[in-house]
């Protein structure tokens, strides 16, 4: 079994599978240094779960559907809402320590789109605490030899030459590393990992945008890998922009998020005159669904500020140490002044199309976490549901694998992938920078046909330039070029989907089609890559 990605979705898949099938060996593939890649350690707000006395799975499902703006899959939503409390219990069993109240019950934060406080949290570093507990559990599995962590980038998914086309493993471009507690020593180069099944848990596409809360390594790898293997992609036009990224004075993106839980604790959004503007935009004001808040901020001609001065100093220090300290490193003090904010790319809502067990349209290939699209988020993800759905559907995928895997590997000997010239003509990183700038400008939170068409032309021009540098359509066996290739493929698919959906819904807002269109209600766009 190969798990591509070592965030919460990948770790839950590997651990839950080995709990049920301890005789198996799982290869956990990490694209970067452990804890320094992926989005899980960066997640601040919390994990949405109906565990409070005034909450229920039905309320969780209703809030999720409302935030999804008429586009959620009711079956997926019901499954997530019903099963998340059990996944919280799993995390605590594995050692995750969440904030509690004096009576020992979980302390729950209220975030955008939630009727009640629902987010299980560890101050404002919930993802980091979940990752710590899951990584410690994975290290224990590594000690007994059932789990092996490998570091590198998966570049191809070989298929058996059968009508069913089952995935039989993954081609991995290894990093050269000395090894460590859970990672063996590796030489740089291409290796084939044979596996009965492959889980794609590579995260999202934040690296395609200049303004993002994600790391540069989030280059849409799952879209390119799964699409080229023949798997369907869906809902790619829906990319969520978090309303409150910290805005710098010089216009540069800070890549620092001011968690939604601040607004749940009472912080307000102010316009240039110091007035609250969300009161007239939505009944939930600052805790409206994210696409509503993001659009309202972008509508302010003089900019927007987050004012957290009404939150007591002791509460800021205890519940929000990450954002309090982080804002100060950029010259802002949440305790004494409003701080400037702007929407920035945060979450890929669409992704590799899956069923309720993480299965894609290609036998043997699974997807979970931000890389997957089960329909649970609809057109806009509710706060707290990222960690929730990752745990739920990774667990369900692990159960499905445990029931299906028989321990035998395909004996097919696949040809290795082909690459372009060894030394590209250019390697200055300009393609990546130009693409990210163009995506933020034309494919950001507000779009129109003209901007999307111009963006599509920029992508095509960048692809043509890359082909000239590579000596053809295949990138060289160089990490940067391989990531740029994934970025270009993913960006073009996102733009095409955004152009085709001629309405505004959730995170997809078009000024030339500003309203819902009943023709699009419930319609999912599926994308099949041709090469």
Coordinates of C-alpha atoms in Angstrom, one line a residue:
X1 CA 0.0 0.0 0.0
X2 CA 1.3 3.4 -0.9
X3 CA 0.1 6.6 0.7
X4 CA 1.1 9.8 -1.1
X5 CA 1.1 12.6 1.4
X6 CA 1.7 12.6 5.1
X7 CA -0.8 15.1 6.5
X8 CA -3.9 14.2 8.5
X9 CA -5.6 12.3 5.6
X10 CA -2.5 10.3 4.7
X11 CA -1.6 9.5 8.3
X12 CA -5.1 8.4 9.3
X13 CA -5.3 6.2 6.2
X14 CA -2.0 4.5 7.0
X15 CA -2.6 4.1 10.7
X16 CA -6.2 2.9 10.4
X17 CA -5.3 0.4 7.7
X18 CA -2.4 -1.0 9.8
X19 CA -4.7 -1.3 12.8
X20 CA -6.9 -3.6 10.9
X21 CA -4.3 -5.3 8.7
X22 CA -1.0 -5.3 10.7
X23 CA 0.6 -7.8 8.3
X24 CA 0.7 -5.3 5.5
X25 CA 3.5 -2.8 4.8
X26 CA 2.6 0.8 4.1
X27 CA 4.9 3.2 2.3
X28 CA 4.1 6.8 3.5
X29 CA 5.5 9.2 0.9
X30 CA 6.3 12.7 2.1
X31 CA 7.1 15.5 -0.4
X32 CA 9.3 17.4 2.1
X33 CA 10.9 17.3 5.5
X34 CA 8.5 15.9 8.1
X35 CA 6.4 18.6 9.7
X36 CA 7.7 21.2 7.2
X37 CA 5.5 20.3 4.2
X38 CA 1.7 20.1 3.8
X39 CA -1.1 22.1 5.3
X40 CA -2.0 20.0 8.4
X41 CA 0.6 21.6 10.7
X42 CA -0.6 25.1 9.7
X43 CA -4.3 24.5 10.4
X44 CA -5.3 27.0 13.2
X45 CA -9.0 27.0 13.9
X46 CA -10.3 23.6 14.7
X47 CA -12.0 20.3 13.8
X48 CA -15.8 20.6 13.4
X49 CA -17.6 17.9 15.3
X50 CA -21.1 17.7 16.9
X51 CA -19.8 16.8 20.4
X52 CA -21.3 19.7 22.4
X53 CA -24.5 19.5 24.4
X54 CA -26.3 22.0 22.2
X55 CA -25.2 20.4 18.9
X56 CA -26.1 17.4 16.8
X57 CA -25.0 15.7 13.6
X58 CA -28.2 17.1 12.0
X59 CA -27.2 20.7 12.9
X60 CA -23.7 20.1 11.7
X61 CA -25.1 18.8 8.4
X62 CA -27.5 21.7 8.0
X63 CA -24.7 24.2 8.6
X64 CA -22.5 22.4 6.1
X65 CA -25.2 22.4 3.5
X66 CA -25.9 26.1 4.0
X67 CA -22.3 27.0 3.7
X68 CA -22.0 24.9 0.6
X69 CA -24.5 27.2 -1.2
X70 CA -26.8 24.6 -2.7
X71 CA -24.1 22.3 -4.1
X72 CA -23.3 19.8 -1.4
X73 CA -23.9 16.0 -1.7
X74 CA -26.4 15.2 1.1
X75 CA -25.1 11.7 1.5
X76 CA -21.5 12.8 2.0
X77 CA -22.5 15.6 4.4
X78 CA -24.6 13.1 6.5
X79 CA -21.7 10.7 6.7
X80 CA -19.2 13.3 7.8
X81 CA -21.5 14.8 10.4
X82 CA -22.5 11.5 11.9
X83 CA -19.0 10.0 12.0
X84 CA -16.8 12.9 13.0
X85 CA -17.3 12.5 16.8
X86 CA -15.9 9.0 16.6
X87 CA -12.9 10.3 14.7
X88 CA -12.3 12.9 17.5
X89 CA -12.3 10.0 19.9
X90 CA -9.7 8.2 17.7
X91 CA -7.5 11.2 17.8
X92 CA -7.6 11.4 21.5
X93 CA -6.9 7.7 21.8
X94 CA -3.8 8.3 19.7
X95 CA -2.7 11.0 22.1
X96 CA -4.0 14.3 20.7
X97 CA -4.6 16.8 23.5
X98 CA -7.4 19.2 22.9
X99 CA -8.5 22.2 25.0
X100 CA -11.0 21.3 27.7
X101 CA -13.3 23.2 30.1
X102 CA -13.1 23.0 33.9
X103 CA -15.5 20.0 33.9
X104 CA -13.3 18.1 31.5
X105 CA -15.6 18.5 28.4
X106 CA -14.1 19.7 25.2
X107 CA -13.8 23.5 24.8
X108 CA -15.4 24.3 21.4
X109 CA -14.8 27.4 19.3
X110 CA -17.4 28.9 17.0
X111 CA -16.3 29.6 13.5
X112 CA -17.8 30.9 10.3
X113 CA -21.0 29.1 9.2
X114 CA -21.6 27.4 12.5
X115 CA -24.8 27.9 14.5
X116 CA -23.0 26.9 17.7
X117 CA -19.5 26.4 18.9
X118 CA -18.4 23.2 17.2
X119 CA -14.7 23.3 16.5
X120 CA -12.6 21.0 18.7
X121 CA -9.3 22.9 19.2
X122 CA -5.8 23.0 20.6
X123 CA -5.6 26.8 21.1
X124 CA -5.0 28.1 17.6
X125 CA -2.6 25.3 16.6
X126 CA -5.1 22.4 16.2
X127 CA -3.6 21.0 13.0
X128 CA -0.1 21.0 14.6
X129 CA -1.4 19.0 17.6
X130 CA -3.2 16.5 15.4
X131 CA -0.1 16.1 13.3
X132 CA 2.1 15.6 16.4
X133 CA -0.1 12.8 17.7
X134 CA -0.6 11.1 14.4
X135 CA 3.2 11.3 13.5
X136 CA 4.1 9.8 16.9
X137 CA 1.7 6.9 16.2
X138 CA 3.3 6.5 12.8
X139 CA 6.7 6.4 14.3
X140 CA 5.6 3.5 16.5
X141 CA 4.4 1.6 13.4
X142 CA 7.7 2.4 11.7
X143 CA 9.6 0.8 14.6
X144 CA 7.9 -2.5 14.0
X145 CA 8.5 -2.3 10.3
X146 CA 4.9 -2.0 9.1
X147 CA 5.3 1.6 8.0
X148 CA 8.2 3.1 6.0
X149 CA 8.4 6.8 5.4
X150 CA 9.9 7.8 2.0
X151 CA 10.8 11.4 1.0
X152 CA 10.3 12.6 -2.5
X153 CA 7.8 13.4 -5.2
X154 CA 5.5 10.9 -6.9
X155 CA 5.7 11.6 -10.7
X156 CA 3.6 8.8 -12.2
X157 CA 1.0 6.2 -11.4
X158 CA 1.7 3.0 -13.5
X159 CA -1.4 1.1 -14.6
X160 CA -1.7 -2.6 -15.4
X161 CA -2.5 -3.4 -19.0
X162 CA -6.0 -4.8 -18.3
X163 CA -9.4 -3.5 -19.2
X164 CA -9.9 -2.4 -15.6
X165 CA -6.6 -0.5 -15.5
X166 CA -5.8 -1.0 -11.8
X167 CA -3.1 1.2 -10.3
X168 CA -0.2 -1.1 -9.5
X169 CA 2.1 1.4 -7.6
X170 CA 3.8 4.7 -7.9
X171 CA 7.0 6.0 -9.5
X172 CA 8.8 8.0 -6.9
X173 CA 11.6 10.6 -7.5
X174 CA 13.5 10.1 -4.2
X175 CA 15.4 12.8 -2.4
X176 CA 18.9 12.1 -1.2
X177 CA 18.7 11.9 2.6
X178 CA 20.7 10.3 5.4
X179 CA 17.6 8.8 7.0
X180 CA 16.2 9.0 10.5
X181 CA 13.8 7.4 13.0
X182 CA 11.1 6.4 10.5
X183 CA 12.9 7.1 7.2
X184 CA 15.6 4.9 5.7
X185 CA 18.6 6.4 4.0
X186 CA 17.8 7.2 0.3
X187 CA 19.8 7.9 -2.8
X188 CA 18.4 10.4 -5.2
X189 CA 16.7 8.8 -8.2
X190 CA 13.6 7.2 -9.6
X191 CA 12.2 4.1 -8.0
X192 CA 9.0 2.0 -8.5
X193 CA 6.9 1.3 -5.5
X194 CA 4.7 -1.7 -6.1
X195 CA 1.4 -1.5 -4.3
X196 CA -2.0 -3.0 -4.4
X197 CA -3.6 0.4 -3.9
X198 CA -2.5 4.0 -3.9
X199 CA -4.0 6.7 -1.7
X200 CA -3.6 10.3 -2.9
X201 CA -3.5 12.7 0.0
X202 CA -1.3 15.4 -1.4
X203 CA -3.3 18.4 -0.4
X204 CA -4.4 21.2 -2.6
X205 CA -3.3 23.9 -5.0
X206 CA -2.3 26.9 -3.0
X207 CA 1.1 27.0 -4.6
X208 CA -0.6 28.1 -7.9
X209 CA -1.5 31.5 -6.3
X210 CA 0.6 34.4 -5.2
X211 CA -1.6 35.1 -2.2
X212 CA -2.2 31.9 -0.2
X213 CA -2.0 30.4 3.2
X214 CA -0.5 27.3 1.8
X215 CA 3.1 26.3 1.3
X216 CA 4.8 26.4 -2.1
X217 CA 4.8 22.6 -2.4
X218 CA 0.9 22.6 -2.8
X219 CA 1.2 22.4 -6.6
X220 CA -2.0 20.4 -7.5
X221 CA -0.1 17.2 -7.8
X222 CA -3.1 15.0 -7.2
X223 CA -5.0 16.6 -10.0
X224 CA -2.2 15.9 -12.5
X225 CA -1.4 12.4 -11.2
X226 CA -5.0 11.2 -11.0
X227 CA -6.1 12.9 -14.2
X228 CA -3.3 11.4 -16.2
X229 CA -4.1 8.0 -14.8
X230 CA -7.7 8.4 -16.1
X231 CA -9.5 9.3 -12.9
X232 CA -12.2 11.9 -13.1
X233 CA -11.8 15.3 -11.4
X234 CA -14.7 17.5 -10.3
X235 CA -15.8 20.9 -9.0
X236 CA -12.4 22.5 -9.9
X237 CA -13.9 25.9 -10.3
X238 CA -14.5 26.1 -6.5
X239 CA -11.4 27.4 -4.8
X240 CA -11.9 28.9 -1.3
X241 CA -10.3 32.2 -0.4
X242 CA -10.0 32.8 3.4
X243 CA -11.4 36.2 4.3
X244 CA -8.7 37.3 6.7
X245 CA -5.2 36.9 5.5
X246 CA -2.9 39.5 7.0
X247 CA -2.3 42.3 4.5
X248 CA 1.0 44.1 4.3
X249 CA 1.5 47.8 3.9
X250 CA 3.5 47.4 0.7
X251 CA 1.1 45.1 -1.1
X252 CA 3.1 41.9 -0.7
X253 CA 1.3 38.8 0.5
X254 CA 2.3 37.8 4.0
X255 CA 1.1 34.2 3.9
X256 CA -0.2 34.6 7.4
X257 CA -3.7 33.7 8.4
X258 CA -5.8 35.3 11.1
X259 CA -8.0 32.4 12.2
X260 CA -11.7 32.6 12.0
X261 CA -11.9 31.7 15.6
X262 CA -10.9 35.3 16.4
X263 CA -14.3 36.4 14.9
X264 CA -15.9 33.6 16.8
X265 CA -14.5 35.1 20.0
X266 CA -15.9 38.5 19.2
X267 CA -13.5 40.2 16.8
X268 CA -15.2 42.6 14.2
X269 CA -14.4 43.6 10.6
X270 CA -14.2 47.3 10.1
X271 CA -14.1 49.5 7.0
X272 CA -11.7 52.5 6.4
X273 CA -14.0 54.7 8.5
X274 CA -13.9 52.3 11.4
X275 CA -17.5 51.0 10.9
X276 CA -18.6 47.4 10.9
X277 CA -19.9 46.4 7.5
X278 CA -20.9 42.7 7.9
X279 CA -24.0 43.6 10.0
X280 CA -25.8 44.6 6.8
X281 CA -24.5 41.7 4.7
X282 CA -25.6 38.6 6.5
X283 CA -27.6 37.6 9.7
X284 CA -24.4 36.0 11.1
X285 CA -22.4 39.1 10.4
X286 CA -18.6 38.3 10.7
X287 CA -19.5 34.6 11.1
X288 CA -21.2 34.3 7.8
X289 CA -19.9 31.6 5.4
X290 CA -16.5 32.4 4.1
X291 CA -17.4 33.3 0.5
X292 CA -19.9 35.9 1.9
X293 CA -17.3 37.5 4.1
X294 CA -14.5 37.4 1.5
X295 CA -16.8 39.1 -1.1
X296 CA -17.8 41.8 1.5
X297 CA -14.1 42.6 2.3
X298 CA -13.3 42.9 -1.4
X299 CA -16.3 45.3 -1.8
X300 CA -14.7 47.8 0.6
X301 CA -13.1 50.5 -1.5
X302 CA -10.7 51.6 1.3
X303 CA -9.8 48.1 2.5
X304 CA -10.8 46.2 5.6
X305 CA -9.4 45.7 9.1
X306 CA -9.9 43.0 11.8
X307 CA -10.5 44.5 15.3
X308 CA -9.8 42.0 18.1
X309 CA -9.4 44.6 20.9
X310 CA -12.6 43.6 22.6
X311 CA -11.1 40.1 23.3
X312 CA -9.5 40.2 26.8
X313 CA -5.7 40.1 26.8
X314 CA -5.6 36.8 28.8
X315 CA -7.9 35.2 26.3
X316 CA -5.8 36.3 23.3
X317 CA -2.7 34.9 25.0
X318 CA -4.3 31.6 26.0
X319 CA -6.4 30.8 22.9
X320 CA -4.6 32.7 20.1
X321 CA -0.9 32.6 20.9
X322 CA 0.0 31.7 17.3
X323 CA -1.7 34.6 15.6
X324 CA -0.8 37.0 18.4
X325 CA 2.9 36.3 18.1
X326 CA 2.8 36.0 14.3
X327 CA 1.0 39.3 13.8
X328 CA 3.6 41.0 16.0
X329 CA 6.4 39.7 13.8
X330 CA 4.9 41.6 10.9
X331 CA 4.5 44.8 13.0
X332 CA 0.9 44.5 14.1
X333 CA -0.5 44.0 17.6
X334 CA -4.0 42.4 17.7
X335 CA -4.3 43.4 21.4
X336 CA -4.0 47.2 20.7
X337 CA -5.0 47.9 17.1
X338 CA -7.1 46.8 14.2
X339 CA -5.0 45.0 11.6
X340 CA -5.4 45.1 7.8
X341 CA -6.8 41.9 6.1
X342 CA -7.5 40.6 2.6
X343 CA -8.8 37.3 1.2
X344 CA -6.2 34.8 0.1
X345 CA -6.3 31.4 -1.4
X346 CA -6.9 28.8 1.3
X347 CA -8.5 25.6 0.2
X348 CA -9.1 23.6 -3.0
X349 CA -12.7 22.6 -2.7
X350 CA -12.8 20.5 -5.9
X351 CA -10.4 17.7 -6.6
X352 CA -10.2 14.0 -7.5
X353 CA -13.8 12.7 -7.6
X354 CA -14.4 10.0 -5.0
X355 CA -17.3 8.0 -3.6
X356 CA -18.0 7.8 0.1
X357 CA -15.2 5.3 0.6
X358 CA -12.5 7.4 -1.0
X359 CA -12.5 5.3 -4.2
X360 CA -11.8 7.2 -7.5
X361 CA -13.0 6.1 -10.9
X362 CA -9.8 4.1 -11.4
X363 CA -9.7 0.8 -9.5
X364 CA -7.0 0.7 -6.9
X365 CA -6.7 4.5 -6.7
X366 CA -8.1 6.4 -3.7
X367 CA -8.1 10.0 -2.6
X368 CA -8.8 11.8 0.6
X369 CA -8.3 15.1 2.3
X370 CA -8.0 18.3 0.3
X371 CA -7.0 16.4 -2.8
X372 CA -10.4 14.7 -2.9
X373 CA -13.8 15.9 -3.9
X374 CA -16.6 13.8 -2.4
X375 CA -19.2 16.6 -2.6
X376 CA -19.2 17.3 1.1
X377 CA -18.1 20.9 0.8
X378 CA -20.3 21.9 -2.1
X379 CA -19.4 25.3 -3.4
X380 CA -17.8 26.6 -0.2
X381 CA -16.2 24.7 2.7
X382 CA -17.5 25.5 6.2
X383 CA -14.9 26.2 8.8
X384 CA -13.7 23.2 10.7
X385 CA -14.8 20.7 8.0
X386 CA -11.4 20.3 6.4
X387 CA -9.9 18.4 9.3
X388 CA -13.2 16.7 9.9
X389 CA -13.7 15.3 6.4
X390 CA -10.1 14.3 6.1
X391 CA -10.4 12.1 9.2
X392 CA -13.8 10.7 8.2
X393 CA -13.1 9.8 4.6
X394 CA -9.5 8.6 5.2
X395 CA -10.9 6.3 7.8
X396 CA -13.6 5.0 5.5
X397 CA -11.0 4.5 2.7
X398 CA -8.8 2.5 5.1
X399 CA -11.7 0.2 6.0
X400 CA -12.4 -0.3 2.3
X401 CA -8.8 -1.1 1.6
X402 CA -8.6 -3.5 4.6
X403 CA -11.5 -5.4 3.2
X404 CA -10.3 -5.5 -0.4
X405 CA -6.5 -6.0 -0.3
X406 CA -5.3 -9.6 -0.5
X407 CA -1.6 -9.2 -0.1
X408 CA -0.7 -10.0 -3.7
X409 CA 1.1 -7.6 -6.0
X410 CA 0.6 -7.4 -9.7
X411 CA 3.5 -8.9 -11.7
X412 CA 3.3 -6.3 -14.4
X413 CA 6.7 -4.7 -15.1
X414 CA 5.7 -1.2 -16.1
X415 CA 7.9 1.0 -18.3
X416 CA 9.4 4.0 -16.3
X417 CA 8.0 7.4 -17.2
X418 CA 9.8 9.4 -19.8
X419 CA 11.4 12.8 -19.1
X420 CA 12.6 15.7 -21.1
X421 CA 16.2 16.9 -21.6
X422 CA 18.5 16.5 -18.6
X423 CA 19.3 20.2 -18.4
X424 CA 16.4 22.6 -19.2
X425 CA 17.3 25.7 -21.2
X426 CA 15.9 27.9 -18.4
X427 CA 15.7 27.2 -14.8
X428 CA 15.2 30.6 -13.2
X429 CA 11.8 29.9 -11.7
X430 CA 10.1 32.6 -13.7
X431 CA 7.3 30.2 -15.0
X432 CA 6.2 29.5 -11.4
X433 CA 6.2 33.2 -10.4
X434 CA 4.4 34.3 -13.5
X435 CA 1.8 31.6 -13.2
X436 CA 1.1 32.4 -9.5
X437 CA 0.8 36.1 -10.2
X438 CA -1.6 35.5 -13.1
X439 CA -3.8 33.0 -11.1
X440 CA -4.2 35.5 -8.3
X441 CA -5.1 38.3 -10.8
X442 CA -7.5 36.4 -13.1
X443 CA -8.6 33.3 -11.2
X444 CA -8.9 34.7 -7.7
X445 CA -11.9 35.3 -5.5
X446 CA -13.6 37.5 -8.1
X447 CA -13.7 36.5 -11.8
X448 CA -15.1 37.2 -15.2
X449 CA -14.9 35.7 -18.7
X450 CA -12.4 38.3 -19.9
X451 CA -10.0 37.8 -17.0
X452 CA -10.3 34.0 -17.2
X453 CA -9.7 33.9 -20.9
X454 CA -6.6 36.1 -20.5
X455 CA -5.4 33.8 -17.7
X456 CA -5.9 30.8 -19.9
X457 CA -3.7 32.4 -22.6
X458 CA -1.0 33.1 -20.0
X459 CA -1.1 29.4 -19.0
X460 CA -0.9 28.3 -22.6
X461 CA 2.1 30.7 -23.2
X462 CA 3.9 29.5 -20.1
X463 CA 3.3 25.9 -21.2
X464 CA 4.7 26.6 -24.6
X465 CA 7.8 28.3 -23.0
X466 CA 8.2 25.3 -20.7
X467 CA 8.1 22.9 -23.6
X468 CA 10.8 24.8 -25.4
X469 CA 12.9 24.7 -22.3
X470 CA 12.3 21.0 -21.7
X471 CA 12.7 20.0 -25.4
X472 CA 9.1 18.7 -25.6
X473 CA 6.0 18.2 -23.5
X474 CA 7.8 16.0 -20.9
X475 CA 9.6 17.9 -18.0
X476 CA 13.1 16.8 -17.0
X477 CA 13.6 14.6 -14.0
X478 CA 14.0 17.7 -11.8
X479 CA 11.7 18.5 -8.9
X480 CA 11.1 22.2 -9.9
X481 CA 10.2 21.3 -13.5
X482 CA 7.9 18.4 -12.4
X483 CA 6.1 20.8 -10.0
X484 CA 5.7 23.4 -12.7
X485 CA 4.2 20.7 -14.9
X486 CA 1.7 19.8 -12.3
X487 CA 0.9 23.5 -11.8
X488 CA 0.2 24.2 -15.5
X489 CA -2.0 21.1 -15.8
X490 CA -4.0 21.9 -12.7
X491 CA -4.3 25.6 -13.4
X492 CA -5.6 25.0 -16.9
X493 CA -8.3 22.6 -15.6
X494 CA -9.3 25.1 -12.9
X495 CA -9.6 27.9 -15.4
X496 CA -11.6 25.8 -17.9
X497 CA -14.1 24.8 -15.2
X498 CA -14.4 28.4 -14.0
X499 CA -15.1 29.6 -17.5
X500 CA -17.7 27.0 -18.1
X501 CA -19.8 27.6 -15.0
X502 CA -21.7 30.7 -16.0
X503 CA -23.1 31.7 -12.6
X504 CA -21.9 32.7 -9.2
X505 CA -22.2 30.1 -6.4
X506 CA -20.2 29.9 -3.2
X507 CA -16.5 30.5 -3.7
X508 CA -17.0 30.9 -7.4
X509 CA -18.0 34.5 -8.0
X510 CA -18.3 36.0 -11.5
X511 CA -19.0 39.6 -12.0
X512 CA -20.5 38.9 -15.4
X513 CA -22.8 36.3 -13.9
X514 CA -23.3 37.5 -10.4
X515 CA -26.4 35.4 -9.4
X516 CA -27.3 31.7 -9.0
X517 CA -28.6 30.1 -12.2
X518 CA -31.2 27.4 -11.6
X519 CA -29.8 25.5 -14.6
X520 CA -26.6 24.9 -12.7
X521 CA -28.2 23.9 -9.4
X522 CA -26.8 20.5 -8.4
X523 CA -24.7 20.1 -11.5
X524 CA -21.1 18.9 -11.0
X525 CA -18.5 19.5 -13.7
X526 CA -16.4 16.5 -14.2
X527 CA -13.0 16.8 -16.0
X528 CA -11.1 14.1 -17.8
X529 CA -7.6 15.0 -18.7
X530 CA -6.4 14.0 -22.2
X531 CA -2.7 13.9 -21.6

